[in-house]
Amino acid sequence: MLNNITIGQYYPVKSCIHDLDPRVKILLTIALIVAVFLVHSAIGYALVLGFLYLTCRLAHVPFRMLLKGLKPLRWILVLTFVLNLFFAADGDILLQWQFITIRKQGLLNALHYSLRLLFLVMGTSLLTLTTSPIQLSDGMEMLMSPLKVIHFPAHELAMMMSIALRFIPTLMDETDKIMKAQMARGADFESGNLIARAKAMVPLLVPLFVSAFRRAGDLAMAMEARCYHGGEGRTRLRVLKLGRGDLWASLAVAGLIGLIIVEGIVLPGGLW
Amino acid sequence: MTKRNPIISVQHVTYTYEEAAHPALEDVSLDIGEGEFVAVLGHNGSGKSTLAKLMNALYLPTEGKIFVRGMDTADDERLWDIRREAGMIFQNPDNQLVATVVREDVAFGLENIGVPHDEMVRRVDEALAAVRMTDFAESAPHLLSGGQKQRIAIAGILAMQPGCIIADEATAMLDPSGRREVLDTVRSLCREKGITVVWITHFMEEAAQADRVAVVSDGRIRLEGTPREVFSRVNEMRQMHLDVPPMAALAAELREAGMPLRADILTVEEMAEEVTRLCPSN
């Protein structure tokens, strides 16, 4: 039951998007999110959607993977849309029926906010689909390292992330073992109501926690024995290098932002 | 026994854990010679693991001194030099691998001491080749067997080019084939690269393969010498609840029964030879 776990939603294939420097990908994703908030018309949204679709094809990631990432958010999207639809205070009235009033401004807001949310999630999904967790934490560490000046623990966070990734499979195996051991002694994890099942987890969680703490102690000692003393003066086996692809990707995103701005000037008010 | 230049010198060391009533080690002295393979044999709770952790400056002696290549382990400024010189492998293979990919784990120690990138790559590849794990360089550690994980841990130490490897019950959690695999790897490193080995164990068979054995019981070194010398003291070993090789035990019993056998018999061949010598008529 605990086999085949994938960590995060990384989609492991080879592509030019996967090969981009994680730092560049993180920054470009942020730029893309900002760009989405500059969009004021249907054409702008179409441009963003087209861009995401193309990137997805280039990354050899099926587009439905990107849509799958939206599924947990469907209720938030609906809520955003509905609330904005009903709560605009001014603008022409489009529909009035009993106590329900829908105004034009409300409809526009509803479309804007839900589309922005939609693209925001799709953009970040594309980042996590094409960047392995370890690369992500590397990229974050590098990007946040200037913050070390104000004692922000960039290296420590990345190290914690990497150790967590290393131990997830180990702890999964252990959970499986403990579950089997408890089941062999008559424990029942699968029947009863929610409370009964939660209670059944106690004999699983207690030994798991005890062993996780013991492992942490052992690991800390092993790391110390191998001269670990924090991020200072550390060199790295994995070095991030900017390549030609990173330049092209940056140009593409810059182009997209340029188009969105131009479109905003040429067609003020948009096409709604 | 030839006394070579000691790489590790333990001098009258006593160590008491915090809030413990009795010291875990009491007045222990031991010299480890350059290039030697020394086994420290003892059962659970004898203090042998404590001794290993003292040699790597993970613990500091309550009394007495320990020198690694002449550096005092109590000297804070030499701490990283000491740990680089005396690399340590631990018991649990899962709890000492840090990275998600084998080659990155081997590089972990090198990253910590700030080795430049190109040299790091070279040293990692060499270390993996030395433990015959090159094919697994890109694997995830949790997919390897226990013996393979320990070999990766050895490679991680080896990459730091230590003078000495301290193995703290490195085979205790492995199956018999994994145990052989790890011991063979360390023995060949000792023989071919001249790396000193301190092999902490409770397996009598492993101690029998060392150049020298120190037997620890109740926090003291009770016996010291070549495996032949140590295992011939059958009664003393038994009093410490330690096993001896079956032929050594048989020889002791036969001697008690009145047969004038040599005292230092360890193998079946030696026994056969000795018995033939005593019964020339056959």
XYZ file of C-alpha atoms in Angstrom:
554
model
C 0.000 0.000 0.000
C 2.913 2.328 0.559
C 4.705 1.521 -2.680
C 5.154 3.874 -5.583
C 5.060 7.046 -3.607
C 6.208 10.055 -5.533
C 7.459 12.999 -3.558
C 5.775 16.219 -4.576
C 4.403 16.068 -8.086
C 7.662 15.949 -10.025
C 7.189 14.475 -13.504
C 10.526 12.815 -14.290
C 11.200 13.056 -18.016
C 14.039 14.642 -19.957
C 13.272 17.956 -21.620
C 14.747 21.378 -22.222
C 12.438 22.788 -19.541
C 13.594 20.207 -16.989
C 17.197 21.133 -17.774
C 16.755 24.818 -16.966
C 18.541 26.189 -13.936
C 16.149 25.962 -10.941
C 17.012 29.507 -9.902
C 15.939 30.808 -13.295
C 12.782 28.729 -13.208
C 11.795 30.056 -9.794
C 12.396 33.670 -10.800
C 10.569 33.246 -14.121
C 7.608 31.671 -12.345
C 7.418 34.679 -10.045
C 7.637 36.976 -13.084
C 4.855 35.039 -14.776
C 2.618 35.377 -11.720
C 3.215 39.120 -11.652
C 2.433 39.247 -15.375
C -0.875 37.498 -14.813
C -1.881 40.319 -12.487
C -1.162 42.845 -15.235
C -3.646 41.231 -17.593
C -6.914 43.081 -18.105
C -8.485 41.419 -21.113
C -9.481 38.127 -22.654
C -6.646 38.389 -25.186
C -4.124 38.720 -22.359
C -5.469 35.615 -20.646
C -5.379 33.758 -23.939
C -1.720 34.733 -24.315
C -0.894 33.398 -20.844
C -2.819 30.204 -21.466
C -1.070 29.735 -24.802
C 2.296 30.295 -23.167
C 1.587 27.762 -20.426
C 0.364 25.242 -22.981
C 3.466 25.638 -25.152
C 5.809 25.350 -22.170
C 3.952 22.240 -21.113
C 4.456 20.691 -24.560
C 8.149 21.622 -24.549
C 8.508 19.990 -21.114
C 6.884 16.757 -22.374
C 4.410 16.995 -19.524
C 0.819 16.079 -20.480
C -1.389 19.157 -20.177
C -3.899 17.238 -18.068
C -1.210 16.954 -15.335
C -1.396 20.739 -15.101
C -5.192 20.605 -14.899
C -4.973 17.863 -12.274
C -3.098 20.303 -10.069
C -6.209 22.498 -10.084
C -8.478 19.813 -8.724
C -7.835 20.406 -5.009
C -8.552 24.075 -5.623
C -11.885 23.684 -7.359
C -13.982 24.825 -4.382
C -11.807 27.855 -3.754
C -12.148 28.766 -7.419
C -15.942 28.417 -7.290
C -16.084 30.420 -4.065
C -13.905 33.194 -5.517
C -16.105 33.381 -8.575
C -19.441 33.354 -6.725
C -18.470 35.841 -4.018
C -17.099 38.332 -6.523
C -20.142 37.875 -8.714
C -22.613 38.942 -6.035
C -20.720 41.511 -4.035
C -19.901 44.299 -6.467
C -21.366 47.593 -5.199
C -21.552 49.563 -8.465
C -21.799 49.104 -12.216
C -24.701 48.357 -14.577
C -27.160 45.809 -13.394
C -27.195 42.753 -15.658
C -29.700 40.634 -13.802
C -32.017 41.174 -10.907
C -34.123 38.391 -9.471
C -35.578 38.620 -5.982
C -32.676 39.434 -3.668
C -29.985 38.451 -6.200
C -28.350 41.262 -8.134
C -25.601 40.661 -10.644
C -23.765 43.735 -11.887
C -21.367 44.024 -14.788
C -18.484 44.981 -12.507
C -19.203 41.917 -10.378
C -19.044 39.599 -13.370
C -15.737 41.158 -14.531
C -14.194 40.892 -11.056
C -15.335 37.293 -10.763
C -13.703 36.426 -14.091
C -10.498 38.300 -13.309
C -9.921 36.864 -9.866
C -10.733 33.287 -10.677
C -8.656 33.343 -13.875
C -5.708 34.871 -12.026
C -5.940 32.245 -9.336
C -6.199 29.573 -12.016
C -3.063 30.721 -13.849
C -1.170 31.292 -10.629
C -1.684 27.674 -9.650
C -0.948 26.398 -13.154
C 2.278 28.401 -13.296
C 3.598 27.077 -10.004
C 2.457 23.549 -10.889
C 4.528 23.762 -14.035
C 7.525 24.670 -11.856
C 7.071 21.738 -9.477
C 6.244 19.309 -12.289
C 9.501 20.045 -14.084
C 11.871 20.606 -11.119
C 12.852 17.820 -8.714
C 12.450 18.672 -5.008
C 16.195 18.577 -4.468
C 16.799 21.029 -7.320
C 14.059 23.253 -5.960
C 15.696 23.363 -2.538
C 19.085 24.066 -4.162
C 17.601 26.919 -6.147
C 15.841 28.352 -3.118
C 19.043 28.159 -1.085
C 20.994 30.050 -3.724
C 18.295 32.673 -4.198
C 17.902 33.228 -0.487
C 21.607 33.199 0.349
C 21.889 37.020 0.202
C 19.480 37.012 3.158
C 22.176 35.362 5.289
C 23.269 38.922 6.056
C 20.154 39.283 8.198
C 20.733 35.773 9.674
C 18.152 34.064 7.539
C 19.012 30.314 7.733
C 19.005 29.607 3.973
C 21.527 26.765 4.112
C 19.913 25.147 7.143
C 16.488 25.160 5.501
C 17.845 23.554 2.345
C 19.724 20.940 4.408
C 16.572 20.123 6.362
C 14.637 19.770 3.135
C 17.247 17.452 1.663
C 17.414 15.267 4.794
C 13.618 15.070 4.877
C 13.649 13.884 1.259
C 16.326 11.309 2.073
C 14.354 9.898 5.016
C 10.805 9.879 3.621
C 11.268 6.480 1.917
C 13.077 5.078 4.970
C 10.278 6.142 7.304
C 7.683 4.847 4.827
C 9.318 1.406 4.935
C 9.365 1.582 8.674
C 5.669 2.534 8.849
C 4.876 -0.439 6.675
C 6.876 -2.740 8.955
C 5.262 -1.435 12.147
C 1.793 -1.707 10.602
C 2.407 -5.316 9.647
C 3.763 -6.078 13.101
C 0.716 -4.533 14.761
C -1.666 -6.234 12.356
C -0.034 -9.559 13.135
C -0.984 -8.901 16.751
C -4.590 -8.177 15.844
C -4.556 -4.418 15.260
C -7.262 -3.237 12.876
C -6.521 -0.116 10.844
C -9.270 -0.391 8.287
C -12.667 -0.682 9.940
C -14.759 1.410 12.303
C -15.653 5.069 12.153
C -13.259 7.985 11.928
C -12.578 8.145 15.664
C -11.938 4.409 15.936
C -9.504 4.598 13.026
C -7.722 7.599 14.479
C -7.346 5.696 17.746
C -5.955 2.716 15.852
C -3.166 4.976 14.559
C -1.747 5.555 18.055
C 0.130 2.226 18.271
C 1.532 3.052 14.837
C 2.585 6.625 15.487
C 4.221 6.178 18.886
C 6.897 3.674 17.758
C 7.371 5.638 14.547
C 8.093 8.831 16.476
C 10.421 7.073 18.899
C 12.414 5.616 16.045
C 12.460 8.900 14.111
C 14.003 10.644 17.112
C 16.584 7.897 17.521
C 17.459 8.185 13.852
C 17.794 11.943 14.179
C 20.268 11.506 17.046
C 22.309 8.948 15.111
C 22.327 11.056 11.983
C 23.430 14.181 13.844
C 26.358 12.258 15.288
C 27.298 10.804 11.894
C 27.157 14.263 10.311
C 29.371 15.705 13.021
C 31.832 12.850 12.603
C 32.013 13.821 8.926
C 32.988 17.382 9.793
C 29.591 19.010 9.273
C 29.600 22.437 10.888
C 26.927 24.425 9.104
C 26.994 26.222 5.774
C 30.133 28.268 6.328
C 33.103 27.460 4.113
C 31.186 24.694 2.407
C 31.730 23.760 -1.222
C 29.254 21.785 -3.289
C 29.284 18.780 -5.588
C 26.193 19.983 -7.434
C 26.898 23.346 -8.962
C 24.230 25.315 -10.758
C 25.327 26.700 -14.100
C 23.417 29.088 -16.319
C 23.114 27.812 -19.868
C 21.856 29.043 -23.186
C 18.409 27.585 -22.468
C 18.095 29.850 -19.454
C 18.658 32.859 -21.673
C 15.999 31.737 -24.160
C 13.505 31.020 -21.377
C 14.082 34.464 -19.864
C 13.620 36.101 -23.260
C 10.402 34.170 -23.826
C 8.926 35.276 -20.506
C 10.088 38.862 -21.112
C 8.406 38.698 -24.514
C 5.176 37.493 -22.959
C 5.196 40.303 -20.384
C 5.939 42.808 -23.189
C 2.984 41.525 -25.234
C 0.674 41.779 -22.228
C 1.709 45.374 -21.582
C 1.415 46.362 -25.258
C -1.966 44.714 -25.488
C -3.086 46.676 -22.412
C -2.086 49.936 -24.123
C -3.444 49.180 -27.600
C -6.755 47.825 -26.399
C -7.537 49.680 -23.204
C -10.605 48.242 -21.575
C -9.995 44.965 -23.306
C -12.532 42.834 -25.091
C -15.025 42.027 -22.400
C 54.733 -7.382 18.861
C 56.314 -4.642 16.766
C 55.388 -1.207 18.027
C 54.931 1.042 15.062
C 54.542 4.766 15.274
C 51.127 5.179 16.953
C 48.495 7.023 14.904
C 46.062 6.947 17.814
C 47.290 6.971 21.354
C 44.831 6.520 24.222
C 46.485 7.404 27.520
C 44.899 6.496 30.864
C 41.436 7.531 29.742
C 38.418 7.474 32.024
C 35.016 8.454 30.673
C 31.847 8.884 32.706
C 28.514 9.651 31.031
C 26.579 12.543 32.498
C 24.634 11.479 35.573
C 26.037 7.952 35.413
C 27.163 6.399 38.695
C 30.015 4.374 37.217
C 32.486 5.298 34.513
C 31.880 3.622 31.133
C 35.649 3.398 30.643
C 38.242 3.335 33.386
C 41.960 3.982 33.001
C 42.167 2.665 29.432
C 45.428 2.885 27.523
C 45.864 1.675 23.965
C 48.217 2.540 21.109
C 47.118 1.967 17.526
C 50.072 1.678 15.169
C 50.181 3.144 11.674
C 48.674 0.689 9.161
C 47.578 -1.757 11.824
C 44.230 -3.608 11.883
C 43.157 -3.618 15.525
C 39.939 -5.233 16.717
C 38.303 -4.091 19.920
C 36.212 -6.994 21.155
C 33.589 -6.798 23.860
C 29.955 -7.610 24.521
C 27.114 -5.097 24.840
C 27.705 -2.415 27.430
C 31.410 -3.183 27.789
C 32.365 0.370 26.789
C 33.793 -0.474 23.379
C 31.528 1.963 21.507
C 32.390 4.707 23.956
C 36.053 4.097 23.178
C 35.345 4.511 19.440
C 33.545 7.805 19.949
C 36.398 9.100 22.096
C 38.875 8.446 19.279
C 36.880 10.705 16.932
C 36.451 13.538 19.478
C 32.687 12.944 19.515
C 33.172 12.492 23.251
C 35.987 14.042 25.273
C 37.706 12.043 28.018
C 36.726 12.855 31.611
C 40.286 12.039 32.617
C 43.380 11.224 30.582
C 44.325 12.163 27.025
C 43.813 10.897 23.505
C 46.110 11.870 20.661
C 45.313 11.385 16.979
C 48.474 11.912 14.908
C 49.786 13.885 17.840
C 46.728 16.150 18.043
C 44.963 16.275 21.406
C 41.241 15.481 20.919
C 40.439 18.038 23.623
C 41.940 20.778 21.457
C 38.962 22.569 19.897
C 41.012 24.151 17.131
C 42.149 20.819 15.731
C 38.672 19.241 15.926
C 38.014 19.102 12.159
C 41.572 17.913 11.421
C 41.081 15.098 13.925
C 37.751 14.049 12.445
C 39.221 14.130 8.963
C 42.160 11.991 10.085
C 40.066 9.452 12.007
C 36.941 8.752 9.950
C 34.139 6.841 11.566
C 31.501 4.369 10.339
C 28.523 3.664 12.552
C 26.326 0.688 13.272
C 23.060 1.604 11.569
C 23.559 1.845 7.810
C 20.360 3.872 7.345
C 21.149 6.555 9.869
C 24.463 7.760 8.503
C 23.672 8.479 4.876
C 22.660 12.095 4.398
C 21.998 12.715 0.716
C 19.340 11.423 -1.660
C 21.884 10.203 -4.233
C 24.889 7.952 -3.539
C 27.596 10.136 -5.103
C 26.325 13.191 -3.248
C 26.500 11.306 -0.001
C 30.103 10.351 -0.677
C 30.794 14.026 -1.347
C 29.150 15.186 1.904
C 32.328 15.171 3.990
C 34.308 16.845 1.208
C 31.686 19.583 0.937
C 31.980 20.147 4.671
C 35.728 20.649 4.596
C 35.524 22.881 1.531
C 37.285 20.822 -1.143
C 37.171 22.560 -4.571
C 34.639 21.155 -7.030
C 36.938 19.486 -9.571
C 39.017 17.747 -6.953
C 35.812 16.698 -5.206
C 34.520 14.943 -8.326
C 37.826 13.102 -8.742
C 37.997 11.997 -5.109
C 34.355 10.847 -5.077
C 34.923 8.706 -8.167
C 38.096 7.203 -6.693
C 36.411 6.430 -3.394
C 33.451 4.757 -5.113
C 35.850 2.673 -7.212
C 37.810 1.643 -4.109
C 34.689 0.130 -2.518
C 33.481 -1.232 -5.891
C 30.274 0.814 -5.907
C 30.864 2.883 -9.063
C 27.826 1.339 -10.769
C 25.569 2.662 -8.020
C 26.805 6.266 -8.106
C 23.427 7.639 -9.200
C 21.227 5.330 -7.101
C 19.097 6.346 -4.155
C 20.599 5.039 -0.879
C 17.346 3.525 0.386
C 17.304 1.089 -2.541
C 20.667 -0.473 -1.603
C 21.292 -3.476 0.658
C 22.720 -3.012 4.150
C 26.200 -4.097 3.072
C 26.126 -1.723 0.112
C 25.025 1.152 2.336
C 27.953 0.489 4.668
C 30.314 0.425 1.685
C 28.944 3.839 0.662
C 29.580 5.067 4.199
C 33.153 3.749 3.896
C 33.547 5.543 0.558
C 32.348 8.760 2.206
C 35.118 8.433 4.794
C 37.696 7.302 2.241
C 37.118 10.372 0.064
C 38.387 12.493 2.938
C 41.709 10.608 2.756
C 41.910 9.656 6.434
C 44.832 7.919 8.075
C 42.502 5.760 10.083
C 39.009 4.276 9.841
C 37.125 3.569 13.051
C 34.278 1.130 12.506
C 31.859 1.160 15.421
C 30.098 -2.218 15.089
C 29.694 -1.550 11.386
C 28.506 -5.106 10.730
C 26.183 -5.609 13.708
C 23.005 -4.960 11.718
C 23.969 -6.827 8.555
C 23.282 -10.354 7.325
C 26.251 -12.763 7.062
C 27.004 -11.963 3.404
C 26.800 -8.218 4.096
C 29.162 -8.663 7.030
C 31.711 -10.455 4.905
C 31.387 -7.840 2.167
C 32.071 -4.948 4.540
C 34.889 -6.638 6.450
C 36.595 -7.686 3.201
C 36.362 -4.122 1.890
C 37.956 -2.670 5.013
C 40.642 -5.365 5.150
C 41.670 -4.728 1.572
C 41.848 -0.976 2.241
C 44.123 -1.712 5.183
C 46.317 -4.042 3.162
C 46.480 -2.111 -0.096
C 46.290 1.522 0.966
C 47.888 1.163 4.386
C 44.894 2.688 6.145
C 44.809 1.983 9.859
C 41.618 0.258 11.025
C 40.049 0.154 14.463
C 37.366 -2.503 14.227
C 34.908 -2.426 17.127
C 32.894 -5.641 17.243
C 31.270 -8.311 19.355
C 31.818 -11.025 16.742
C 34.689 -13.270 17.746
C 35.137 -14.468 14.122
C 35.792 -10.910 12.953
C 38.245 -10.165 15.741
C 40.153 -13.348 14.813
C 41.059 -11.752 11.451
C 42.737 -8.691 12.985
C 46.460 -8.074 13.527
C 45.819 -7.382 17.168
C 42.860 -7.744 19.525
C 42.014 -5.709 22.603
C 39.304 -7.244 24.763
C 37.160 -4.753 26.656
C 34.968 -5.732 29.570
C 33.354 -3.546 32.229
C 35.132 -0.469 30.975
C 38.658 -1.848 31.086
C 40.971 -3.508 28.606
C 41.340 -7.013 30.052
C 43.414 -8.758 27.384
C 45.528 -7.532 24.522
C 47.618 -9.304 21.933
C 47.480 -11.210 18.670
C 44.248 -13.174 18.090
C 46.260 -16.333 18.826
C 47.416 -15.059 22.192
C 44.014 -13.724 23.171
C 41.903 -16.697 22.128
C 44.173 -19.174 23.859
C 43.105 -17.654 27.202
C 39.870 -19.602 27.000
C 38.889 -19.416 30.670
C 39.433 -15.671 30.982
C 37.408 -15.085 27.799
C 34.570 -17.237 29.130
C 34.521 -15.316 32.388
C 33.875 -12.194 30.331
C 31.032 -14.029 28.514
C 32.920 -13.965 25.245
C 33.195 -16.801 22.750
C 36.434 -18.304 21.518
C 36.930 -20.189 18.241
C 35.660 -23.811 18.594
C 39.158 -25.336 18.159
C 40.637 -23.098 20.850
C 37.876 -24.257 23.193
C 38.461 -27.916 22.320
C 42.218 -27.550 22.818
C 41.639 -26.048 26.249
C 39.368 -28.927 27.246
C 41.825 -31.542 26.005
C 44.655 -29.875 27.905
C 42.557 -29.912 31.056
C 41.958 -33.609 30.467
C 45.723 -34.092 30.394
C 46.749 -33.937 26.734
C 49.914 -31.788 26.350
C 48.602 -29.738 23.392
C 49.983 -26.405 22.277
C 48.030 -23.517 23.823
C 47.507 -21.392 20.721
C 45.446 -23.603 18.428
C 42.802 -21.725 16.424
C 41.952 -23.776 13.315
C 40.981 -27.342 12.500
C 44.227 -27.800 10.510
C 46.373 -26.767 13.457
C 44.463 -29.159 15.700
C 44.910 -32.023 13.267
C 48.630 -31.319 13.006
C 49.048 -31.144 16.768
C 47.127 -34.364 17.366
C 49.209 -36.126 14.696
C 52.377 -34.878 16.389
C 51.235 -36.336 19.720
C 50.280 -39.699 18.239
C 53.218 -40.498 15.928
C 52.325 -44.198 15.785
C 49.474 -43.432 13.347
